[in-house]
């Protein structure tokens, strides 16, 4: 959990705010000496805990947690090597710890894994396209779109009109090949606060024939991690489409440093309202090189 700094029994900031106020570097001897006299407490996340508990119940999932003491000062001293000096990210030792924990869970679960298990579909059938990792877009698309490469530790890709046409409109064609209606879910890049991406109007037209479009608006700004600037992928249901081919058109509604970036399209059961993330871990920093 996060650590909150208190003064006079009232929250005034986070751990980084406290350290910055005293010009202290995370993990240093001075940091821990001064921390003894500070009033710092764990921040509670009752709603998040309820979600985790429900996931465990519904999916028989295993929740992996970082080691934690009831006293945050003790936890910071005992496990300081697991965290980066920027107060937000894990250190290499922290990543290694998570890796080992996940490996342990997988090894335990796979002991009971049935060899005849097969990959299935979501609900009544689905068709998902993601080019975030491969850069290969197998959908018909407008000529002005391009596959952009991201400058991250691992190369990732998005479909957009490019940085030379930030305000440009683009489109892709998706096909509901099934007998009944399906939810159309888009995966797209978000960042912030503030966001480098524009609010964007989505319009879905029949590929052949005339009809009023199905319209929606995407806001690619994330406040999920408070004031910590991140670069992430979100998914959102934008329409329920009948069988047939559909043209999905996006049009930016404001000027921003980067164009709207699409990373995946999913045609899924009407019981599904969120697709897989198909994107980076949320701790990726917002940087101008993206």
PDB file of C-alpha atoms in Angstrom:
ATOM      1  CA  UNK A   1       0.000   0.000   0.000  1.00  0.00           C
ATOM      2  CA  UNK A   2       0.914   3.686  -0.145  1.00  0.00           C
ATOM      3  CA  UNK A   3       2.287   5.624   2.800  1.00  0.00           C
ATOM      4  CA  UNK A   4       0.677   8.879   3.934  1.00  0.00           C
ATOM      5  CA  UNK A   5       2.485  11.629   5.841  1.00  0.00           C
ATOM      6  CA  UNK A   6       0.555  13.199   8.720  1.00  0.00           C
ATOM      7  CA  UNK A   7       1.018  16.381  10.729  1.00  0.00           C
ATOM      8  CA  UNK A   8      -1.171  17.216  13.728  1.00  0.00           C
ATOM      9  CA  UNK A   9      -3.125  14.039  12.997  1.00  0.00           C
ATOM     10  CA  UNK A  10      -4.095  15.274   9.509  1.00  0.00           C
ATOM     11  CA  UNK A  11      -2.783  13.931   6.161  1.00  0.00           C
ATOM     12  CA  UNK A  12      -0.543  16.442   4.407  1.00  0.00           C
ATOM     13  CA  UNK A  13       1.187  14.420   1.699  1.00  0.00           C
ATOM     14  CA  UNK A  14       2.870  11.177   0.773  1.00  0.00           C
ATOM     15  CA  UNK A  15       6.256   9.731   1.691  1.00  0.00           C
ATOM     16  CA  UNK A  16       8.011  11.564  -1.122  1.00  0.00           C
ATOM     17  CA  UNK A  17       6.497  14.871   0.004  1.00  0.00           C
ATOM     18  CA  UNK A  18       7.903  14.276   3.495  1.00  0.00           C
ATOM     19  CA  UNK A  19      11.361  13.356   2.172  1.00  0.00           C
ATOM     20  CA  UNK A  20      11.422  16.341  -0.213  1.00  0.00           C
ATOM     21  CA  UNK A  21      10.524  18.681   2.641  1.00  0.00           C
ATOM     22  CA  UNK A  22      13.705  17.573   4.409  1.00  0.00           C
ATOM     23  CA  UNK A  23      15.840  17.051   1.283  1.00  0.00           C
ATOM     24  CA  UNK A  24      16.342  13.370   2.062  1.00  0.00           C
ATOM     25  CA  UNK A  25      17.209  10.573  -0.372  1.00  0.00           C
ATOM     26  CA  UNK A  26      15.148   7.414  -0.122  1.00  0.00           C
ATOM     27  CA  UNK A  27      16.948   4.595   1.662  1.00  0.00           C
ATOM     28  CA  UNK A  28      19.799   6.730   3.045  1.00  0.00           C
ATOM     29  CA  UNK A  29      20.848   6.590   6.708  1.00  0.00           C
ATOM     30  CA  UNK A  30      19.610  10.163   7.152  1.00  0.00           C
ATOM     31  CA  UNK A  31      16.263   9.191   5.646  1.00  0.00           C
ATOM     32  CA  UNK A  32      15.692   6.424   8.163  1.00  0.00           C
ATOM     33  CA  UNK A  33      17.047   8.430  11.112  1.00  0.00           C
ATOM     34  CA  UNK A  34      14.616  11.277  10.394  1.00  0.00           C
ATOM     35  CA  UNK A  35      11.778   8.861   9.702  1.00  0.00           C
ATOM     36  CA  UNK A  36      11.783   7.773  13.351  1.00  0.00           C
ATOM     37  CA  UNK A  37      10.179  11.075  14.336  1.00  0.00           C
ATOM     38  CA  UNK A  38       7.766  11.310  11.418  1.00  0.00           C
ATOM     39  CA  UNK A  39       4.069  10.410  11.554  1.00  0.00           C
ATOM     40  CA  UNK A  40       3.600   8.126   8.571  1.00  0.00           C
ATOM     41  CA  UNK A  41       0.791   5.599   8.125  1.00  0.00           C
ATOM     42  CA  UNK A  42      -0.409   3.060   5.616  1.00  0.00           C
ATOM     43  CA  UNK A  43      -3.161   4.304   3.332  1.00  0.00           C
ATOM     44  CA  UNK A  44      -6.122   1.927   3.302  1.00  0.00           C
ATOM     45  CA  UNK A  45      -7.808   0.780   0.083  1.00  0.00           C
ATOM     46  CA  UNK A  46     -11.068  -0.804   1.177  1.00  0.00           C
ATOM     47  CA  UNK A  47     -12.582  -0.739  -2.317  1.00  0.00           C
ATOM     48  CA  UNK A  48      -9.491  -2.318  -3.867  1.00  0.00           C
ATOM     49  CA  UNK A  49      -9.462  -5.008  -1.184  1.00  0.00           C
ATOM     50  CA  UNK A  50     -13.109  -5.781  -1.949  1.00  0.00           C
ATOM     51  CA  UNK A  51     -12.252  -6.159  -5.652  1.00  0.00           C
ATOM     52  CA  UNK A  52      -9.311  -8.448  -4.895  1.00  0.00           C
ATOM     53  CA  UNK A  53     -11.444 -10.569  -2.573  1.00  0.00           C
ATOM     54  CA  UNK A  54     -14.155 -10.865  -5.228  1.00  0.00           C
ATOM     55  CA  UNK A  55     -11.581 -11.855  -7.868  1.00  0.00           C
ATOM     56  CA  UNK A  56     -10.233 -14.539  -5.558  1.00  0.00           C
ATOM     57  CA  UNK A  57     -13.744 -15.827  -4.960  1.00  0.00           C
ATOM     58  CA  UNK A  58     -14.929 -15.742  -8.581  1.00  0.00           C
ATOM     59  CA  UNK A  59     -11.777 -16.979 -10.307  1.00  0.00           C
ATOM     60  CA  UNK A  60     -10.001 -18.955  -7.596  1.00  0.00           C
ATOM     61  CA  UNK A  61      -7.158 -16.492  -8.112  1.00  0.00           C
ATOM     62  CA  UNK A  62      -3.989 -16.137  -6.102  1.00  0.00           C
ATOM     63  CA  UNK A  63      -3.141 -12.628  -4.873  1.00  0.00           C
ATOM     64  CA  UNK A  64       0.573 -11.941  -4.553  1.00  0.00           C
ATOM     65  CA  UNK A  65       1.580  -9.141  -2.184  1.00  0.00           C
ATOM     66  CA  UNK A  66       4.798  -7.404  -1.282  1.00  0.00           C
ATOM     67  CA  UNK A  67       6.074  -8.156   2.233  1.00  0.00           C
ATOM     68  CA  UNK A  68       4.639  -5.683   4.688  1.00  0.00           C
ATOM     69  CA  UNK A  69       4.820  -4.818   8.379  1.00  0.00           C
ATOM     70  CA  UNK A  70       1.992  -3.179  10.296  1.00  0.00           C
ATOM     71  CA  UNK A  71       4.408  -0.283  10.924  1.00  0.00           C
ATOM     72  CA  UNK A  72       5.452   1.401   7.638  1.00  0.00           C
ATOM     73  CA  UNK A  73       8.727   2.578   9.196  1.00  0.00           C
ATOM     74  CA  UNK A  74       9.735  -1.014   9.908  1.00  0.00           C
ATOM     75  CA  UNK A  75       8.634  -2.095   6.426  1.00  0.00           C
ATOM     76  CA  UNK A  76      10.689   0.685   4.817  1.00  0.00           C
ATOM     77  CA  UNK A  77      13.786  -0.315   6.756  1.00  0.00           C
ATOM     78  CA  UNK A  78      13.370  -4.064   6.327  1.00  0.00           C
ATOM     79  CA  UNK A  79      12.506  -4.038   2.621  1.00  0.00           C
ATOM     80  CA  UNK A  80      14.165  -0.832   1.389  1.00  0.00           C
ATOM     81  CA  UNK A  81      16.277  -2.770  -1.128  1.00  0.00           C
ATOM     82  CA  UNK A  82      13.125  -3.685  -3.058  1.00  0.00           C
ATOM     83  CA  UNK A  83      12.299  -0.095  -4.004  1.00  0.00           C
ATOM     84  CA  UNK A  84      13.755   2.529  -6.303  1.00  0.00           C
ATOM     85  CA  UNK A  85      14.947   5.891  -5.005  1.00  0.00           C
ATOM     86  CA  UNK A  86      12.225   7.671  -7.021  1.00  0.00           C
ATOM     87  CA  UNK A  87       9.572   6.542  -4.451  1.00  0.00           C
ATOM     88  CA  UNK A  88       7.375   5.064  -7.193  1.00  0.00           C
ATOM     89  CA  UNK A  89       9.049   2.059  -8.788  1.00  0.00           C
ATOM     90  CA  UNK A  90      10.606  -1.220  -7.779  1.00  0.00           C
ATOM     91  CA  UNK A  91      14.353  -1.708  -7.838  1.00  0.00           C
ATOM     92  CA  UNK A  92      15.958  -4.601  -9.719  1.00  0.00           C
ATOM     93  CA  UNK A  93      15.818  -6.570  -6.462  1.00  0.00           C
ATOM     94  CA  UNK A  94      12.114  -5.727  -6.206  1.00  0.00           C
ATOM     95  CA  UNK A  95      11.427  -6.945  -9.733  1.00  0.00           C
ATOM     96  CA  UNK A  96      13.395 -10.117  -8.999  1.00  0.00           C
ATOM     97  CA  UNK A  97      11.291 -10.636  -5.863  1.00  0.00           C
ATOM     98  CA  UNK A  98       8.035 -10.276  -7.840  1.00  0.00           C
ATOM     99  CA  UNK A  99       9.383 -12.585 -10.560  1.00  0.00           C
ATOM    100  CA  UNK A 100      10.239 -15.271  -8.026  1.00  0.00           C
ATOM    101  CA  UNK A 101       6.835 -14.938  -6.364  1.00  0.00           C
ATOM    102  CA  UNK A 102       4.951 -15.307  -9.649  1.00  0.00           C
ATOM    103  CA  UNK A 103       7.137 -18.267 -10.635  1.00  0.00           C
ATOM    104  CA  UNK A 104       6.312 -19.937  -7.347  1.00  0.00           C
ATOM    105  CA  UNK A 105       2.558 -19.456  -7.880  1.00  0.00           C
ATOM    106  CA  UNK A 106       2.721 -20.760 -11.449  1.00  0.00           C
ATOM    107  CA  UNK A 107       4.722 -23.814 -10.462  1.00  0.00           C
ATOM    108  CA  UNK A 108       2.204 -24.565  -7.726  1.00  0.00           C
ATOM    109  CA  UNK A 109      -0.840 -24.097  -9.983  1.00  0.00           C
ATOM    110  CA  UNK A 110       0.581 -26.018 -12.940  1.00  0.00           C
ATOM    111  CA  UNK A 111       0.954 -29.126 -10.825  1.00  0.00           C
ATOM    112  CA  UNK A 112      -2.831 -29.434 -11.057  1.00  0.00           C
ATOM    113  CA  UNK A 113      -3.067 -28.277 -14.686  1.00  0.00           C
ATOM    114  CA  UNK A 114      -4.938 -30.741 -16.902  1.00  0.00           C
ATOM    115  CA  UNK A 115      -3.045 -31.717 -20.038  1.00  0.00           C
ATOM    116  CA  UNK A 116      -6.236 -31.848 -22.105  1.00  0.00           C
ATOM    117  CA  UNK A 117      -7.127 -28.206 -21.335  1.00  0.00           C
ATOM    118  CA  UNK A 118      -7.716 -26.202 -24.527  1.00  0.00           C
ATOM    119  CA  UNK A 119      -7.897 -22.503 -25.277  1.00  0.00           C
ATOM    120  CA  UNK A 120     -11.493 -21.349 -25.595  1.00  0.00           C
ATOM    121  CA  UNK A 121     -13.322 -18.155 -26.483  1.00  0.00           C
ATOM    122  CA  UNK A 122     -15.070 -15.471 -24.495  1.00  0.00           C
ATOM    123  CA  UNK A 123     -18.756 -16.369 -24.196  1.00  0.00           C
ATOM    124  CA  UNK A 124     -20.380 -17.079 -27.554  1.00  0.00           C
ATOM    125  CA  UNK A 125     -17.247 -16.381 -29.586  1.00  0.00           C
ATOM    126  CA  UNK A 126     -14.853 -13.520 -30.136  1.00  0.00           C
ATOM    127  CA  UNK A 127     -12.393 -12.033 -32.596  1.00  0.00           C
ATOM    128  CA  UNK A 128      -9.568  -9.952 -31.147  1.00  0.00           C
ATOM    129  CA  UNK A 129      -6.837  -8.003 -32.917  1.00  0.00           C
ATOM    130  CA  UNK A 130      -3.897  -6.539 -30.996  1.00  0.00           C
ATOM    131  CA  UNK A 131      -0.754  -5.139 -32.628  1.00  0.00           C
ATOM    132  CA  UNK A 132       0.748  -3.663 -29.463  1.00  0.00           C
ATOM    133  CA  UNK A 133       3.511  -6.292 -29.272  1.00  0.00           C
ATOM    134  CA  UNK A 134       3.846  -7.357 -32.912  1.00  0.00           C
ATOM    135  CA  UNK A 135       3.283  -4.174 -34.929  1.00  0.00           C
ATOM    136  CA  UNK A 136       1.259  -6.212 -37.448  1.00  0.00           C
ATOM    137  CA  UNK A 137      -2.177  -4.784 -38.229  1.00  0.00           C
ATOM    138  CA  UNK A 138      -4.322  -7.259 -40.165  1.00  0.00           C
ATOM    139  CA  UNK A 139      -7.300  -4.948 -40.594  1.00  0.00           C
ATOM    140  CA  UNK A 140      -8.243  -2.756 -43.534  1.00  0.00           C
ATOM    141  CA  UNK A 141      -7.360   0.805 -42.559  1.00  0.00           C
ATOM    142  CA  UNK A 142      -7.149   4.326 -43.913  1.00  0.00           C
ATOM    143  CA  UNK A 143      -4.076   5.185 -45.958  1.00  0.00           C
ATOM    144  CA  UNK A 144      -3.093   8.045 -43.676  1.00  0.00           C
ATOM    145  CA  UNK A 145      -2.536   5.734 -40.694  1.00  0.00           C
ATOM    146  CA  UNK A 146       0.810   4.309 -39.669  1.00  0.00           C
ATOM    147  CA  UNK A 147       2.200   1.891 -37.105  1.00  0.00           C
ATOM    148  CA  UNK A 148       4.211   3.880 -34.566  1.00  0.00           C
ATOM    149  CA  UNK A 149       7.027   2.369 -32.519  1.00  0.00           C
ATOM    150  CA  UNK A 150       7.315   3.250 -28.824  1.00  0.00           C
ATOM    151  CA  UNK A 151      10.624   3.995 -27.144  1.00  0.00           C
ATOM    152  CA  UNK A 152      10.282   1.743 -24.111  1.00  0.00           C
ATOM    153  CA  UNK A 153      12.385  -1.086 -22.671  1.00  0.00           C
ATOM    154  CA  UNK A 154      10.484  -3.477 -24.938  1.00  0.00           C
ATOM    155  CA  UNK A 155       9.430  -2.304 -28.392  1.00  0.00           C
ATOM    156  CA  UNK A 156       5.685  -1.709 -28.613  1.00  0.00           C
ATOM    157  CA  UNK A 157       3.403  -0.416 -31.338  1.00  0.00           C
ATOM    158  CA  UNK A 158       0.242   1.622 -31.893  1.00  0.00           C
ATOM    159  CA  UNK A 159      -1.815   2.623 -34.912  1.00  0.00           C
ATOM    160  CA  UNK A 160      -2.229   6.372 -35.448  1.00  0.00           C
ATOM    161  CA  UNK A 161      -2.078   9.168 -37.987  1.00  0.00           C
ATOM    162  CA  UNK A 162       1.510   9.880 -36.869  1.00  0.00           C
ATOM    163  CA  UNK A 163       3.201  12.777 -35.122  1.00  0.00           C
ATOM    164  CA  UNK A 164       3.206  14.804 -38.362  1.00  0.00           C
ATOM    165  CA  UNK A 165      -0.601  14.664 -38.441  1.00  0.00           C
ATOM    166  CA  UNK A 166      -1.517  14.784 -34.759  1.00  0.00           C
ATOM    167  CA  UNK A 167      -5.032  16.065 -35.382  1.00  0.00           C
ATOM    168  CA  UNK A 168      -5.765  13.657 -38.217  1.00  0.00           C
ATOM    169  CA  UNK A 169      -8.753  11.337 -38.454  1.00  0.00           C
ATOM    170  CA  UNK A 170      -8.277   7.640 -39.228  1.00  0.00           C
ATOM    171  CA  UNK A 171     -10.287   4.439 -39.536  1.00  0.00           C
ATOM    172  CA  UNK A 172     -10.146   0.653 -39.435  1.00  0.00           C
ATOM    173  CA  UNK A 173     -12.670  -1.946 -40.573  1.00  0.00           C
ATOM    174  CA  UNK A 174     -13.852  -4.613 -38.134  1.00  0.00           C
ATOM    175  CA  UNK A 175     -16.096  -7.564 -38.891  1.00  0.00           C
ATOM    176  CA  UNK A 176     -18.695  -9.191 -36.674  1.00  0.00           C
ATOM    177  CA  UNK A 177     -18.635 -12.660 -38.233  1.00  0.00           C
ATOM    178  CA  UNK A 178     -21.081 -14.122 -35.742  1.00  0.00           C
ATOM    179  CA  UNK A 179     -24.826 -14.727 -35.928  1.00  0.00           C
ATOM    180  CA  UNK A 180     -25.804 -12.146 -33.319  1.00  0.00           C
ATOM    181  CA  UNK A 181     -24.735  -8.778 -31.921  1.00  0.00           C
ATOM    182  CA  UNK A 182     -21.306  -8.361 -30.360  1.00  0.00           C
ATOM    183  CA  UNK A 183     -19.702  -5.707 -28.181  1.00  0.00           C
ATOM    184  CA  UNK A 184     -16.977  -3.692 -29.869  1.00  0.00           C
ATOM    185  CA  UNK A 185     -14.121  -2.865 -27.501  1.00  0.00           C
ATOM    186  CA  UNK A 186     -11.161  -0.630 -28.328  1.00  0.00           C
ATOM    187  CA  UNK A 187      -7.747  -0.631 -26.649  1.00  0.00           C
ATOM    188  CA  UNK A 188      -5.918   2.700 -26.787  1.00  0.00           C
ATOM    189  CA  UNK A 189      -3.037   4.559 -25.181  1.00  0.00           C
ATOM    190  CA  UNK A 190      -3.671   6.798 -22.180  1.00  0.00           C
ATOM    191  CA  UNK A 191      -1.356   8.949 -20.078  1.00  0.00           C
ATOM    192  CA  UNK A 192      -1.361  11.617 -17.447  1.00  0.00           C
ATOM    193  CA  UNK A 193      -2.037  13.605 -15.647  1.00  0.00           C
ATOM    194  CA  UNK A 194      -1.949  15.580 -17.850  1.00  0.00           C
ATOM    195  CA  UNK A 195      -2.524  13.471 -20.957  1.00  0.00           C
ATOM    196  CA  UNK A 196      -0.430  13.754 -24.092  1.00  0.00           C
ATOM    197  CA  UNK A 197      -3.378  12.293 -26.037  1.00  0.00           C
ATOM    198  CA  UNK A 198      -6.564  14.045 -27.246  1.00  0.00           C
ATOM    199  CA  UNK A 199     -10.146  13.402 -26.331  1.00  0.00           C
ATOM    200  CA  UNK A 200     -11.383  11.539 -29.375  1.00  0.00           C
ATOM    201  CA  UNK A 201     -14.762  11.001 -31.031  1.00  0.00           C
ATOM    202  CA  UNK A 202     -15.420   7.440 -32.176  1.00  0.00           C
ATOM    203  CA  UNK A 203     -17.995   6.838 -34.915  1.00  0.00           C
ATOM    204  CA  UNK A 204     -18.972   3.382 -36.168  1.00  0.00           C
ATOM    205  CA  UNK A 205     -20.593   3.124 -39.621  1.00  0.00           C
ATOM    206  CA  UNK A 206     -21.828   0.137 -41.617  1.00  0.00           C
ATOM    207  CA  UNK A 207     -19.067  -0.635 -44.139  1.00  0.00           C
ATOM    208  CA  UNK A 208     -21.684  -0.801 -46.895  1.00  0.00           C
ATOM    209  CA  UNK A 209     -24.938   1.107 -46.940  1.00  0.00           C
ATOM    210  CA  UNK A 210     -26.089   4.315 -45.294  1.00  0.00           C
ATOM    211  CA  UNK A 211     -27.014   4.617 -41.646  1.00  0.00           C
ATOM    212  CA  UNK A 212     -26.472   7.029 -38.790  1.00  0.00           C
ATOM    213  CA  UNK A 213     -23.210   6.278 -36.980  1.00  0.00           C
ATOM    214  CA  UNK A 214     -22.945   4.885 -33.490  1.00  0.00           C
ATOM    215  CA  UNK A 215     -20.988   7.548 -31.588  1.00  0.00           C
ATOM    216  CA  UNK A 216     -18.870   7.525 -28.461  1.00  0.00           C
ATOM    217  CA  UNK A 217     -16.082   9.601 -26.920  1.00  0.00           C
ATOM    218  CA  UNK A 218     -12.803   8.375 -25.450  1.00  0.00           C
ATOM    219  CA  UNK A 219     -10.878  10.400 -22.875  1.00  0.00           C
ATOM    220  CA  UNK A 220      -7.300   9.082 -22.819  1.00  0.00           C
ATOM    221  CA  UNK A 221      -6.400  10.635 -19.468  1.00  0.00           C
ATOM    222  CA  UNK A 222      -5.715   8.401 -16.477  1.00  0.00           C
ATOM    223  CA  UNK A 223      -5.858   9.424 -12.817  1.00  0.00           C
ATOM    224  CA  UNK A 224      -5.611   5.831 -11.628  1.00  0.00           C
ATOM    225  CA  UNK A 225      -2.331   6.498  -9.862  1.00  0.00           C
ATOM    226  CA  UNK A 226      -3.148   9.960  -8.585  1.00  0.00           C
ATOM    227  CA  UNK A 227      -0.588  12.585  -9.470  1.00  0.00           C
ATOM    228  CA  UNK A 228       2.012  10.034 -10.577  1.00  0.00           C
ATOM    229  CA  UNK A 229       2.389  10.447 -14.368  1.00  0.00           C
ATOM    230  CA  UNK A 230       1.998   7.132 -16.179  1.00  0.00           C
ATOM    231  CA  UNK A 231       1.659   5.747 -19.696  1.00  0.00           C
ATOM    232  CA  UNK A 232      -0.803   2.906 -20.008  1.00  0.00           C
ATOM    233  CA  UNK A 233      -3.374   1.152 -22.180  1.00  0.00           C
ATOM    234  CA  UNK A 234      -7.095   1.274 -21.424  1.00  0.00           C
ATOM    235  CA  UNK A 235      -9.968  -0.643 -22.971  1.00  0.00           C
ATOM    236  CA  UNK A 236     -13.539   0.540 -23.407  1.00  0.00           C
ATOM    237  CA  UNK A 237     -16.715  -0.745 -24.984  1.00  0.00           C
ATOM    238  CA  UNK A 238     -17.702   1.773 -27.660  1.00  0.00           C
ATOM    239  CA  UNK A 239     -20.681   0.044 -29.282  1.00  0.00           C
ATOM    240  CA  UNK A 240     -22.753  -3.082 -29.746  1.00  0.00           C
ATOM    241  CA  UNK A 241     -22.621  -4.018 -33.433  1.00  0.00           C
ATOM    242  CA  UNK A 242     -24.870  -6.349 -35.450  1.00  0.00           C
ATOM    243  CA  UNK A 243     -23.321  -8.957 -37.774  1.00  0.00           C
ATOM    244  CA  UNK A 244     -21.384  -7.553 -40.709  1.00  0.00           C
ATOM    245  CA  UNK A 245     -18.495  -5.234 -41.487  1.00  0.00           C
ATOM    246  CA  UNK A 246     -18.134  -1.873 -39.738  1.00  0.00           C
ATOM    247  CA  UNK A 247     -15.881   1.124 -40.240  1.00  0.00           C
ATOM    248  CA  UNK A 248     -14.530   2.525 -36.967  1.00  0.00           C
ATOM    249  CA  UNK A 249     -13.548   6.180 -37.422  1.00  0.00           C
ATOM    250  CA  UNK A 250     -11.654   8.243 -34.847  1.00  0.00           C
ATOM    251  CA  UNK A 251     -11.457  12.048 -34.839  1.00  0.00           C
ATOM    252  CA  UNK A 252      -9.451  14.042 -32.237  1.00  0.00           C
ATOM    253  CA  UNK A 253     -11.450  16.742 -30.470  1.00  0.00           C
ATOM    254  CA  UNK A 254      -8.518  18.824 -29.191  1.00  0.00           C
ATOM    255  CA  UNK A 255      -4.890  19.664 -29.893  1.00  0.00           C
ATOM    256  CA  UNK A 256      -2.323  17.618 -27.953  1.00  0.00           C
ATOM    257  CA  UNK A 257       1.363  16.686 -28.343  1.00  0.00           C
ATOM    258  CA  UNK A 258       0.562  13.174 -29.602  1.00  0.00           C
ATOM    259  CA  UNK A 259      -2.101  11.669 -31.874  1.00  0.00           C
ATOM    260  CA  UNK A 260      -4.791   9.259 -30.729  1.00  0.00           C
ATOM    261  CA  UNK A 261      -3.124   5.829 -30.608  1.00  0.00           C
ATOM    262  CA  UNK A 262      -5.100   2.644 -31.106  1.00  0.00           C
ATOM    263  CA  UNK A 263      -3.547  -0.632 -29.920  1.00  0.00           C
ATOM    264  CA  UNK A 264      -6.302  -3.197 -30.386  1.00  0.00           C
ATOM    265  CA  UNK A 265      -9.842  -3.980 -31.526  1.00  0.00           C
ATOM    266  CA  UNK A 266     -11.992  -6.704 -29.955  1.00  0.00           C
ATOM    267  CA  UNK A 267     -15.341  -8.110 -31.100  1.00  0.00           C
ATOM    268  CA  UNK A 268     -16.680 -10.030 -28.113  1.00  0.00           C
ATOM    269  CA  UNK A 269     -19.826 -11.377 -26.475  1.00  0.00           C
ATOM    270  CA  UNK A 270     -22.350  -8.841 -25.221  1.00  0.00           C
ATOM    271  CA  UNK A 271     -21.612 -10.188 -21.743  1.00  0.00           C
ATOM    272  CA  UNK A 272     -18.091  -8.728 -21.982  1.00  0.00           C
ATOM    273  CA  UNK A 273     -17.621  -5.006 -21.392  1.00  0.00           C
ATOM    274  CA  UNK A 274     -13.852  -4.873 -20.879  1.00  0.00           C
ATOM    275  CA  UNK A 275     -11.174  -6.520 -22.961  1.00  0.00           C
ATOM    276  CA  UNK A 276      -7.668  -7.536 -21.970  1.00  0.00           C
ATOM    277  CA  UNK A 277      -5.264  -4.681 -21.335  1.00  0.00           C
ATOM    278  CA  UNK A 278      -3.001  -5.652 -24.264  1.00  0.00           C
ATOM    279  CA  UNK A 279      -0.525  -3.014 -23.157  1.00  0.00           C
ATOM    280  CA  UNK A 280       2.339  -1.964 -20.911  1.00  0.00           C
ATOM    281  CA  UNK A 281       2.553  -2.084 -17.162  1.00  0.00           C
ATOM    282  CA  UNK A 282       1.172   1.149 -15.684  1.00  0.00           C
ATOM    283  CA  UNK A 283       4.449   2.151 -14.064  1.00  0.00           C
ATOM    284  CA  UNK A 284       5.796   3.293 -17.443  1.00  0.00           C
ATOM    285  CA  UNK A 285       6.557   6.991 -17.067  1.00  0.00           C
ATOM    286  CA  UNK A 286       5.038   9.698 -19.175  1.00  0.00           C
ATOM    287  CA  UNK A 287       7.956  11.067 -21.207  1.00  0.00           C
ATOM    288  CA  UNK A 288       8.138  13.227 -24.296  1.00  0.00           C
ATOM    289  CA  UNK A 289       9.950  10.467 -26.238  1.00  0.00           C
ATOM    290  CA  UNK A 290       6.771   8.386 -26.447  1.00  0.00           C
TER     291      UNK A 290
END
